[in-house]
PDB file of C-alpha atoms in Angstrom:
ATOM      1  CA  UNK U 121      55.239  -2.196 -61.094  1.00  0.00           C
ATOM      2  CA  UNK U 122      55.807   1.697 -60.206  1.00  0.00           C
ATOM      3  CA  UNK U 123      55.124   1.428 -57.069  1.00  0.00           C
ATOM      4  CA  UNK U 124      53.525   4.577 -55.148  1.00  0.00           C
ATOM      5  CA  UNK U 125      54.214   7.845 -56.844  1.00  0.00           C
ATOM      6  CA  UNK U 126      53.992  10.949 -55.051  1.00  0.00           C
ATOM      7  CA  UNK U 127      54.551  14.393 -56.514  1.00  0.00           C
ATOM      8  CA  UNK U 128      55.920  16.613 -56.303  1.00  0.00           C
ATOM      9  CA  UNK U 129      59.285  15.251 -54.690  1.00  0.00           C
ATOM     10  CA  UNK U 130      60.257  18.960 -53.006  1.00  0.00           C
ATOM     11  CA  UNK U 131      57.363  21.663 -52.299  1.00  0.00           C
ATOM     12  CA  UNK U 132      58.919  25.194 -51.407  1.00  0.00           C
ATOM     13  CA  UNK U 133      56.154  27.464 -50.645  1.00  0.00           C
ATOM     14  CA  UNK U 134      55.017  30.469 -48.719  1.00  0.00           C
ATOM     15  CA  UNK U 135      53.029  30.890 -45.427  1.00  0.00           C
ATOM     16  CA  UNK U 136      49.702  31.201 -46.512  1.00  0.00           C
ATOM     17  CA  UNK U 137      49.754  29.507 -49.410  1.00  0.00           C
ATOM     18  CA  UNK U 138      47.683  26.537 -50.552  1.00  0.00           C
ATOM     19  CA  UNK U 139      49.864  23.404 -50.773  1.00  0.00           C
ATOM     20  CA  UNK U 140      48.390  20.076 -52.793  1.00  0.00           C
ATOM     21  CA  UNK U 141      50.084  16.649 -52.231  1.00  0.00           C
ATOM     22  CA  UNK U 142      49.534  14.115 -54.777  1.00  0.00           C
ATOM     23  CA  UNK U 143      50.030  10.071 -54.485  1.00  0.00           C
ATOM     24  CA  UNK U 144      49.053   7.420 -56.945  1.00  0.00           C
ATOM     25  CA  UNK U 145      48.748   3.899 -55.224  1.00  0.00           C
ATOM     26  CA  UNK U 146      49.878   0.606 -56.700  1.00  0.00           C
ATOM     27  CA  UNK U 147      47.396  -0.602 -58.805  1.00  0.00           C
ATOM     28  CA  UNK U 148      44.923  -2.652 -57.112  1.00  0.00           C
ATOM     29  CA  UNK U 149      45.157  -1.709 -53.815  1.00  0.00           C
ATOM     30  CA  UNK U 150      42.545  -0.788 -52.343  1.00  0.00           C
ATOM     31  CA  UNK U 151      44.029   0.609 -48.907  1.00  0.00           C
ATOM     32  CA  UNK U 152      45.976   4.266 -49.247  1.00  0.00           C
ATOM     33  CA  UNK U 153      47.631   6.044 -45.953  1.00  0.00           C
ATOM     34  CA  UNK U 154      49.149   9.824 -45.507  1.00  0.00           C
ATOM     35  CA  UNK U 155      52.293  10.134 -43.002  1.00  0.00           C
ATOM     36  CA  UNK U 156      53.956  12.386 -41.924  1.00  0.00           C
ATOM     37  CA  UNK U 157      57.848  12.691 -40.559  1.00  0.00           C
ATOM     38  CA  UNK U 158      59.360  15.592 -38.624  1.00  0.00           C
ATOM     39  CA  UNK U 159      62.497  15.796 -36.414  1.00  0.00           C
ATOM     40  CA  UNK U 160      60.440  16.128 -33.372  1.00  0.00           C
ATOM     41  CA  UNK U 161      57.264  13.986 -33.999  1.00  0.00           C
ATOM     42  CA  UNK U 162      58.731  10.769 -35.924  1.00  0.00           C
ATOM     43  CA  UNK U 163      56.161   8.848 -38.084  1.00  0.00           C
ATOM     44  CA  UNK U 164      52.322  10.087 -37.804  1.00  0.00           C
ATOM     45  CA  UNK U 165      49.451   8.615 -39.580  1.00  0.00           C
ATOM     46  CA  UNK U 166      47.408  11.505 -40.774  1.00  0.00           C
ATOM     47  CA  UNK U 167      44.579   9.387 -42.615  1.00  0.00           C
ATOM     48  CA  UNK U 168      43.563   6.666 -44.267  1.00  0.00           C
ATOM     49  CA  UNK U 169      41.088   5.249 -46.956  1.00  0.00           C
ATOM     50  CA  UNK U 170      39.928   2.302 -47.768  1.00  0.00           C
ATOM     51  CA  UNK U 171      38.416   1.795 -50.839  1.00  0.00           C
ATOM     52  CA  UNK U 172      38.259   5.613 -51.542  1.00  0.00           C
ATOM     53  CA  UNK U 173      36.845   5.484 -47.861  1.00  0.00           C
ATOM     54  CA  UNK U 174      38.327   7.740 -45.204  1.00  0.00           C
ATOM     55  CA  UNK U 175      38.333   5.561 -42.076  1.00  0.00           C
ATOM     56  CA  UNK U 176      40.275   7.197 -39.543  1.00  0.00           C
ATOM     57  CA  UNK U 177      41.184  10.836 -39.654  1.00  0.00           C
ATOM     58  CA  UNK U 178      42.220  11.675 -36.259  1.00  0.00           C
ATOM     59  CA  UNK U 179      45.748  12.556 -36.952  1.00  0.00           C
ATOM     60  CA  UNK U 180      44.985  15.366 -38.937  1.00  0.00           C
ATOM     61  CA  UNK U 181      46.011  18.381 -37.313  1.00  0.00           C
ATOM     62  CA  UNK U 182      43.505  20.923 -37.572  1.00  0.00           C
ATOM     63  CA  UNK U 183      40.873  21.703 -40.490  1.00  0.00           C
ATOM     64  CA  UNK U 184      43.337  23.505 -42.658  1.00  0.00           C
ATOM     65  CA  UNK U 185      44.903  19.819 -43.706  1.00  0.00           C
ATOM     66  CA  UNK U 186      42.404  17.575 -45.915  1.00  0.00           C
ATOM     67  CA  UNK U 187      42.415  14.866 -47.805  1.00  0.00           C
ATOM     68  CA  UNK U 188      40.741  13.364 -50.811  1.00  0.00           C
ATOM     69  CA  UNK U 189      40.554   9.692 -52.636  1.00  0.00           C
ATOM     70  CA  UNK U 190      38.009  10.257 -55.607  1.00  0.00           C
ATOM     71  CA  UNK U 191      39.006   7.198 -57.356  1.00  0.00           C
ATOM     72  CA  UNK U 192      41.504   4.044 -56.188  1.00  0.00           C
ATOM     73  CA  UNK U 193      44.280   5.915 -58.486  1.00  0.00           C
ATOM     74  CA  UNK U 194      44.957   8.684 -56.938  1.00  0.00           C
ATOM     75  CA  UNK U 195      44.720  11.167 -53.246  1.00  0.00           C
ATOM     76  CA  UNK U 196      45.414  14.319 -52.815  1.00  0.00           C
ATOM     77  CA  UNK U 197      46.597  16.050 -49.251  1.00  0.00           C
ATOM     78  CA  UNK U 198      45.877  19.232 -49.164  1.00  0.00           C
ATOM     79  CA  UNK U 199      46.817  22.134 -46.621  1.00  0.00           C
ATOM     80  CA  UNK U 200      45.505  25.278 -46.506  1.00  0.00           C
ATOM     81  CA  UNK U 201      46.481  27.773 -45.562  1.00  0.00           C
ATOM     82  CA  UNK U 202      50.414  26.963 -45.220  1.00  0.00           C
ATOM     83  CA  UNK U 203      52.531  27.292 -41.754  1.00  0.00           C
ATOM     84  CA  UNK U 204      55.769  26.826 -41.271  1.00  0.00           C
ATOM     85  CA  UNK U 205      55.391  24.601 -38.611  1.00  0.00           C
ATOM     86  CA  UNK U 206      54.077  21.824 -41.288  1.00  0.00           C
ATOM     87  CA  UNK U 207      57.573  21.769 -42.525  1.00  0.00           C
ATOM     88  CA  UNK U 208      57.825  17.533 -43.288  1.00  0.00           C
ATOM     89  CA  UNK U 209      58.267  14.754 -45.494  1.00  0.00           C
ATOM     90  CA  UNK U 210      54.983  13.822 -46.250  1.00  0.00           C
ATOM     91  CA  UNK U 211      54.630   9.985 -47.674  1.00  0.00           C
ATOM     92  CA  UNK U 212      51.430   8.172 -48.838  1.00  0.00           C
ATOM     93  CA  UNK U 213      51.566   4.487 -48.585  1.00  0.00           C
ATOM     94  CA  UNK U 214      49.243   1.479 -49.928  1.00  0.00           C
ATOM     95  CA  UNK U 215      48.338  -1.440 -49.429  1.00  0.00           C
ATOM     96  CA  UNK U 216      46.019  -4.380 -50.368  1.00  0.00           C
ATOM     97  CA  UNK U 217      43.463  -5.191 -47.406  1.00  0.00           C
ATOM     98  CA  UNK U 218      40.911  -7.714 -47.818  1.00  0.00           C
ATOM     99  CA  UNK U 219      40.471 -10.203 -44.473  1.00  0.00           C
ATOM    100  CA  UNK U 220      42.817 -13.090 -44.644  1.00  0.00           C
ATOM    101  CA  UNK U 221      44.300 -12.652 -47.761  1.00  0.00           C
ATOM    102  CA  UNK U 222      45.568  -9.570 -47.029  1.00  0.00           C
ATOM    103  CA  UNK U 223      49.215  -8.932 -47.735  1.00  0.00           C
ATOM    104  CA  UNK U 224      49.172  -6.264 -44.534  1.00  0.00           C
ATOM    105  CA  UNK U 225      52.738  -4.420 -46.218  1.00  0.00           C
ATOM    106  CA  UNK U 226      52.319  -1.182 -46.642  1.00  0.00           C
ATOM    107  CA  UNK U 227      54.368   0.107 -49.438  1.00  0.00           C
ATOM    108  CA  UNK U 228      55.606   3.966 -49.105  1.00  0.00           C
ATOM    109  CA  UNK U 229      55.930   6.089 -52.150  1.00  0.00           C
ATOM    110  CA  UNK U 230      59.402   8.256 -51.924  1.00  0.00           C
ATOM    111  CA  UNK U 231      57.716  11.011 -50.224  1.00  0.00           C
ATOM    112  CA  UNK U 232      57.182  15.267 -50.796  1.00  0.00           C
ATOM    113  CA  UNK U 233      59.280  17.489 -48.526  1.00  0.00           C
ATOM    114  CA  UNK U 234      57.547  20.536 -47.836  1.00  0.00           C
ATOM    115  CA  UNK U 235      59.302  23.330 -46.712  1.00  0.00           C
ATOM    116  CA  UNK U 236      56.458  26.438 -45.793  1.00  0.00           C
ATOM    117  CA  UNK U 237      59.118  29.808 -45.602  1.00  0.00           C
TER     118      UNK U 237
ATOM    119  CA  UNK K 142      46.084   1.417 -27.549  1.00  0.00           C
ATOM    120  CA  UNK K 143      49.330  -0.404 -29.302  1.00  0.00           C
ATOM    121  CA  UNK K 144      52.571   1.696 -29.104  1.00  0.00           C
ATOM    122  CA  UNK K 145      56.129   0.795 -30.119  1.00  0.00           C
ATOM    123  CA  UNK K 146      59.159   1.791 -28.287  1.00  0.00           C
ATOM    124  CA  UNK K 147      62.652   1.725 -29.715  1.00  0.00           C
ATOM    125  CA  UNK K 148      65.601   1.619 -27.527  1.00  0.00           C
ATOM    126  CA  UNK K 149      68.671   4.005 -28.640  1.00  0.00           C
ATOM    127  CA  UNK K 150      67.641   6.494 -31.067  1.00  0.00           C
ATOM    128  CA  UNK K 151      71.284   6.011 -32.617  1.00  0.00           C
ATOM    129  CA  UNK K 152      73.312   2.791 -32.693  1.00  0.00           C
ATOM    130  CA  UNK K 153      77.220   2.550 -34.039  1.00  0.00           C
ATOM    131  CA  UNK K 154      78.391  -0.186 -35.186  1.00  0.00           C
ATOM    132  CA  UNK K 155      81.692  -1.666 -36.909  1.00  0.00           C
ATOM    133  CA  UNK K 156      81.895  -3.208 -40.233  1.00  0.00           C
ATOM    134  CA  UNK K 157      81.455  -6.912 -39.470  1.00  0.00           C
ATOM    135  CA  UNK K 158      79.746  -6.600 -36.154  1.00  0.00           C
ATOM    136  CA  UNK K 159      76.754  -7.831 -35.071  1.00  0.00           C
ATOM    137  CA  UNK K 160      73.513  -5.583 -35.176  1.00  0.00           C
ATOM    138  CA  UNK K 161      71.256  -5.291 -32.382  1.00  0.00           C
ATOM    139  CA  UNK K 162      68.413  -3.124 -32.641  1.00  0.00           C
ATOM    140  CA  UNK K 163      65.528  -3.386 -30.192  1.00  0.00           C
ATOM    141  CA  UNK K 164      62.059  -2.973 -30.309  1.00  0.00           C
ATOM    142  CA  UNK K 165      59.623  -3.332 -27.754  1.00  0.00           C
ATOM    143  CA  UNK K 166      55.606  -3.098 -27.980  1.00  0.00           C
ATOM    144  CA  UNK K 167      52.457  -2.731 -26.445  1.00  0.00           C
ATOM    145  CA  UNK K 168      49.179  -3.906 -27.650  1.00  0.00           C
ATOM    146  CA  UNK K 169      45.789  -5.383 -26.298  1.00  0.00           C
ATOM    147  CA  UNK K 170      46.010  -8.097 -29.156  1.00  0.00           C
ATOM    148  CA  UNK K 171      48.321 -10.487 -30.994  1.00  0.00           C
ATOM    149  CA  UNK K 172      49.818  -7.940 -33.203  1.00  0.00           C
ATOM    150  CA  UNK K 173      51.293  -7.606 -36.330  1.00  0.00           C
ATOM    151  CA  UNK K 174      54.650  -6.133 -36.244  1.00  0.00           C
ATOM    152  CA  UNK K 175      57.105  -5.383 -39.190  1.00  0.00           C
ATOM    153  CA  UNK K 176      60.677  -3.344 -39.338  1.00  0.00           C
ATOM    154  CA  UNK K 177      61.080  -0.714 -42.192  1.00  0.00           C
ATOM    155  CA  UNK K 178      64.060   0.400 -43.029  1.00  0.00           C
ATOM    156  CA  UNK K 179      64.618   4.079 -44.529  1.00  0.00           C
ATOM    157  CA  UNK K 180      67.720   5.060 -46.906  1.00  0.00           C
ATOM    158  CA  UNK K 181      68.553   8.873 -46.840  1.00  0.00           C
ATOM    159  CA  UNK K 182      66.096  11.001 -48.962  1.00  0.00           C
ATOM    160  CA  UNK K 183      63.900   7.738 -49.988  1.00  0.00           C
ATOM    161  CA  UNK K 184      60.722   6.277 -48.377  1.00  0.00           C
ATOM    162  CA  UNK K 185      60.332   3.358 -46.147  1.00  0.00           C
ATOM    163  CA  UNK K 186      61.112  -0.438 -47.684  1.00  0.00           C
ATOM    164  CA  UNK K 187      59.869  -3.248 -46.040  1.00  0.00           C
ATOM    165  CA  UNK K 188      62.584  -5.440 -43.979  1.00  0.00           C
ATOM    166  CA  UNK K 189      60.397  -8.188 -42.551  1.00  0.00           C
ATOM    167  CA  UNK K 190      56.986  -8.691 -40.637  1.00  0.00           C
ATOM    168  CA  UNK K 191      55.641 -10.585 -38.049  1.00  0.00           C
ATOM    169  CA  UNK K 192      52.207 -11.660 -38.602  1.00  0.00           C
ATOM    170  CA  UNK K 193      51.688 -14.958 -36.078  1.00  0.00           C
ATOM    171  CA  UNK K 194      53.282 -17.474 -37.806  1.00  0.00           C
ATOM    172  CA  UNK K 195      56.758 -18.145 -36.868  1.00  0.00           C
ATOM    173  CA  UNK K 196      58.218 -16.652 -34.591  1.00  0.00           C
ATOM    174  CA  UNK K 197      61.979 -15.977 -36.315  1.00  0.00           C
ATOM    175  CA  UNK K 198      60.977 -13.491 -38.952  1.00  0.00           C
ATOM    176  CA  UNK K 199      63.386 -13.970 -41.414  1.00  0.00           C
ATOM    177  CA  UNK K 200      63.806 -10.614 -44.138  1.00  0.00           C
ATOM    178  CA  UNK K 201      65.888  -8.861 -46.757  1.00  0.00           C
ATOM    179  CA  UNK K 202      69.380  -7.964 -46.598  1.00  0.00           C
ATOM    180  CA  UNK K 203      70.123 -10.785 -44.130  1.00  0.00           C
ATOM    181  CA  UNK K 204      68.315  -9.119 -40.984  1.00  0.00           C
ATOM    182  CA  UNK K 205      66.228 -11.384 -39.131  1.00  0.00           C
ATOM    183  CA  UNK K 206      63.715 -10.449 -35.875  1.00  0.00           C
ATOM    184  CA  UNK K 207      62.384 -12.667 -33.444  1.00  0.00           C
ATOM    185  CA  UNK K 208      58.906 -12.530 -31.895  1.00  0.00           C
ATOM    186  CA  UNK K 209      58.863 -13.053 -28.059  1.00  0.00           C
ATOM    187  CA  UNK K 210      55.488 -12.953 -26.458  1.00  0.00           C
ATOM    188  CA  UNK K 211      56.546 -12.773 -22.965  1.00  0.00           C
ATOM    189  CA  UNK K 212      58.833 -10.075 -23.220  1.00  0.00           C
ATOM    190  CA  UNK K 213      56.761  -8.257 -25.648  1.00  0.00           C
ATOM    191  CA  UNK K 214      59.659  -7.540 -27.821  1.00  0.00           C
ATOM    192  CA  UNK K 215      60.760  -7.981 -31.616  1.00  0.00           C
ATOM    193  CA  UNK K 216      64.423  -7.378 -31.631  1.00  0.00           C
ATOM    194  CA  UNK K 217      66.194  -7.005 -35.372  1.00  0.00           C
ATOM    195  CA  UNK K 218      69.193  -8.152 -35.719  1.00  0.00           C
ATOM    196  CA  UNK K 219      71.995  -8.703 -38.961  1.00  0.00           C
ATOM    197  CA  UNK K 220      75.485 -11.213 -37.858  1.00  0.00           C
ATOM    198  CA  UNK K 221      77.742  -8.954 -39.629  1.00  0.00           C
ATOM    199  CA  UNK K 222      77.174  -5.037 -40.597  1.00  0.00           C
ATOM    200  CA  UNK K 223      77.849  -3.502 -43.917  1.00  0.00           C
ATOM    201  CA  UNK K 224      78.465  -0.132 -45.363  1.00  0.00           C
ATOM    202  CA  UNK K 225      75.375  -0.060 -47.016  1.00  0.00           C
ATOM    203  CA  UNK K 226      73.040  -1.082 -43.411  1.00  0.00           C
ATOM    204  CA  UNK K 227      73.452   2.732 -42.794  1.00  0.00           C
ATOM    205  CA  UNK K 228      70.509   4.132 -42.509  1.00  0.00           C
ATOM    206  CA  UNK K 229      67.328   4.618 -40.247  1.00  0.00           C
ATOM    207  CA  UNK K 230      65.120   1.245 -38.884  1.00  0.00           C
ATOM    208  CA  UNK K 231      61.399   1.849 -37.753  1.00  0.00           C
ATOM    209  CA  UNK K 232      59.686  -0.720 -36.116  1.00  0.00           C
ATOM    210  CA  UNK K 233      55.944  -0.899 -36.570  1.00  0.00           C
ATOM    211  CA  UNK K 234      52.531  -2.445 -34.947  1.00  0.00           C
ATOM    212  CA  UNK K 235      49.474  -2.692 -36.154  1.00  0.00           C
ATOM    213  CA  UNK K 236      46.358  -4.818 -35.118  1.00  0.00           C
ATOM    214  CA  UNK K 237      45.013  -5.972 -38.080  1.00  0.00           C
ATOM    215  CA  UNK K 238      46.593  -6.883 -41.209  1.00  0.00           C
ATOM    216  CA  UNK K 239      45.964  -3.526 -44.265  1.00  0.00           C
ATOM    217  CA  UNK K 240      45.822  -1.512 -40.939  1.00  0.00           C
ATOM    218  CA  UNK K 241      47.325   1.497 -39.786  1.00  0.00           C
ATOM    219  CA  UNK K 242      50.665   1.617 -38.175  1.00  0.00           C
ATOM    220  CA  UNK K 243      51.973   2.916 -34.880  1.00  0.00           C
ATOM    221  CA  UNK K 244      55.688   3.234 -35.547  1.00  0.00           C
ATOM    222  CA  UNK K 245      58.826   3.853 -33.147  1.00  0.00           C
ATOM    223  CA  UNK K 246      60.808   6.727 -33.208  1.00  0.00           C
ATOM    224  CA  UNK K 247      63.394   4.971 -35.042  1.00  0.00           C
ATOM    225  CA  UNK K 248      66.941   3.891 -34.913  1.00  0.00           C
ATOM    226  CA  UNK K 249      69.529   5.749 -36.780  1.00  0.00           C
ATOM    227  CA  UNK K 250      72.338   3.109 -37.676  1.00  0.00           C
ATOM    228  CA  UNK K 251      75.956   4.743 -38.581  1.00  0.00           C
ATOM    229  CA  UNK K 252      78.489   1.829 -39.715  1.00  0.00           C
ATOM    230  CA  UNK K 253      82.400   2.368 -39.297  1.00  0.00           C
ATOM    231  CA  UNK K 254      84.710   1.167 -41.451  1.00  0.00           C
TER     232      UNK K 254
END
């Protein structure tokens, strides 16, 4: 198995600028999650789906961040436009949910740094 | 609301000592807890997880947690460090299994030789 792909790995960009994160969840999950790590914050969840579903969205900063799950292969996080205070490793994770016979691991891809000049 | 609290945001350890890293939680129901670890520039790998069964989690790399009710706490610990522990250790809660995680604010581990 791949695992979770994100790309791109490293995302230079200026402020202003539209900025599109990509992830590709392990096939046949059905469960697919958008952190985000900073110096000062830690770990945040931004959002989640589940089956292409966003659930919770309440840790997404402000209405220039959104995020997209058109079919169970693939997200997007996009932010627009740019700051440079969301500077961060973002990471999408998956996992396979289903009542009790969930496995409940989420499984993170190797993550995009941003860096908004 | 479940929140995770990690003690020490950096912990130093010798080669061959014991490694203590503590993790302490709150949540209004039996929760589901789990330890991540994170190498530099990679994403988080799953150490071990705590999901009501037994309460001595046993995971990879020879760390091992234990789930204590009354103290609300799910300690990691390893007998003996090695080079390649270095690295950063999240603990994690969540409430329902495939649901989101509240993680700590992690513990950076530096090993000496």
């Amino acid at each position: 198995d791949a695992g979770v792909i994100q790309s791109p790995r490293h995302e230079v960009t200026e402020m202003g600028q539209e900025v599109t994160l990509r992830c590709k969840p392990i096939s046949g999950h059905n469960s697919l999650f958008w952190y985000r790590q900073t110096m000062m914050r830690g770990l945040e969840l931004l959002i989640y789906f589940n089956n292409n579903v966003p659930i919770d969205d309440s840790g997404m900063p402000e209405d220039r961040f959104s995020a997209k799950m058109p079919n169970a292969s693939f997200s997007t996080l996009k932010i627009q436009p740019s700051e440079p205070r969301d500077s961060a490793v973002y990471f999408c994770a998956s996992t396979l949910a289903s009542g009790g016979t969930s496995t409940d691991t989420q499984y993170f891809g190797p993550g995009t740094r941003l860096t908004v000049l | 609301a479940q929140s995770v609290t990690q003690l020490g945001s950096h912990v130093s350890v010798s080669e061959g000592a014991l490694v203590l890293l503590r993790c302490n939680y709150s949540s209004s129901v039996p929760p589901y807890l789990f330890w991540y670890v994170q190498y530099p520039n990679q994403g988080l790998q799953l150490l071990l997880k705590y999901t009501s069964a037994a309460t001595l989690v046993k995971g990879i790399n020879g760390f091992e947690a234990e789930f204590k009710k009354s103290e609300t706490s799910f300690h990691l610990t390893k007998p003996s460090a090695h080079m390649s522990d270095a690295a950063e250790y999240f603990c994690a809660v969540t409430k329902a299994a495939g649901n989101k995680l509240t993680f700590g604010g992690g513990t950076r581990v530096l090993v000496k030789p």
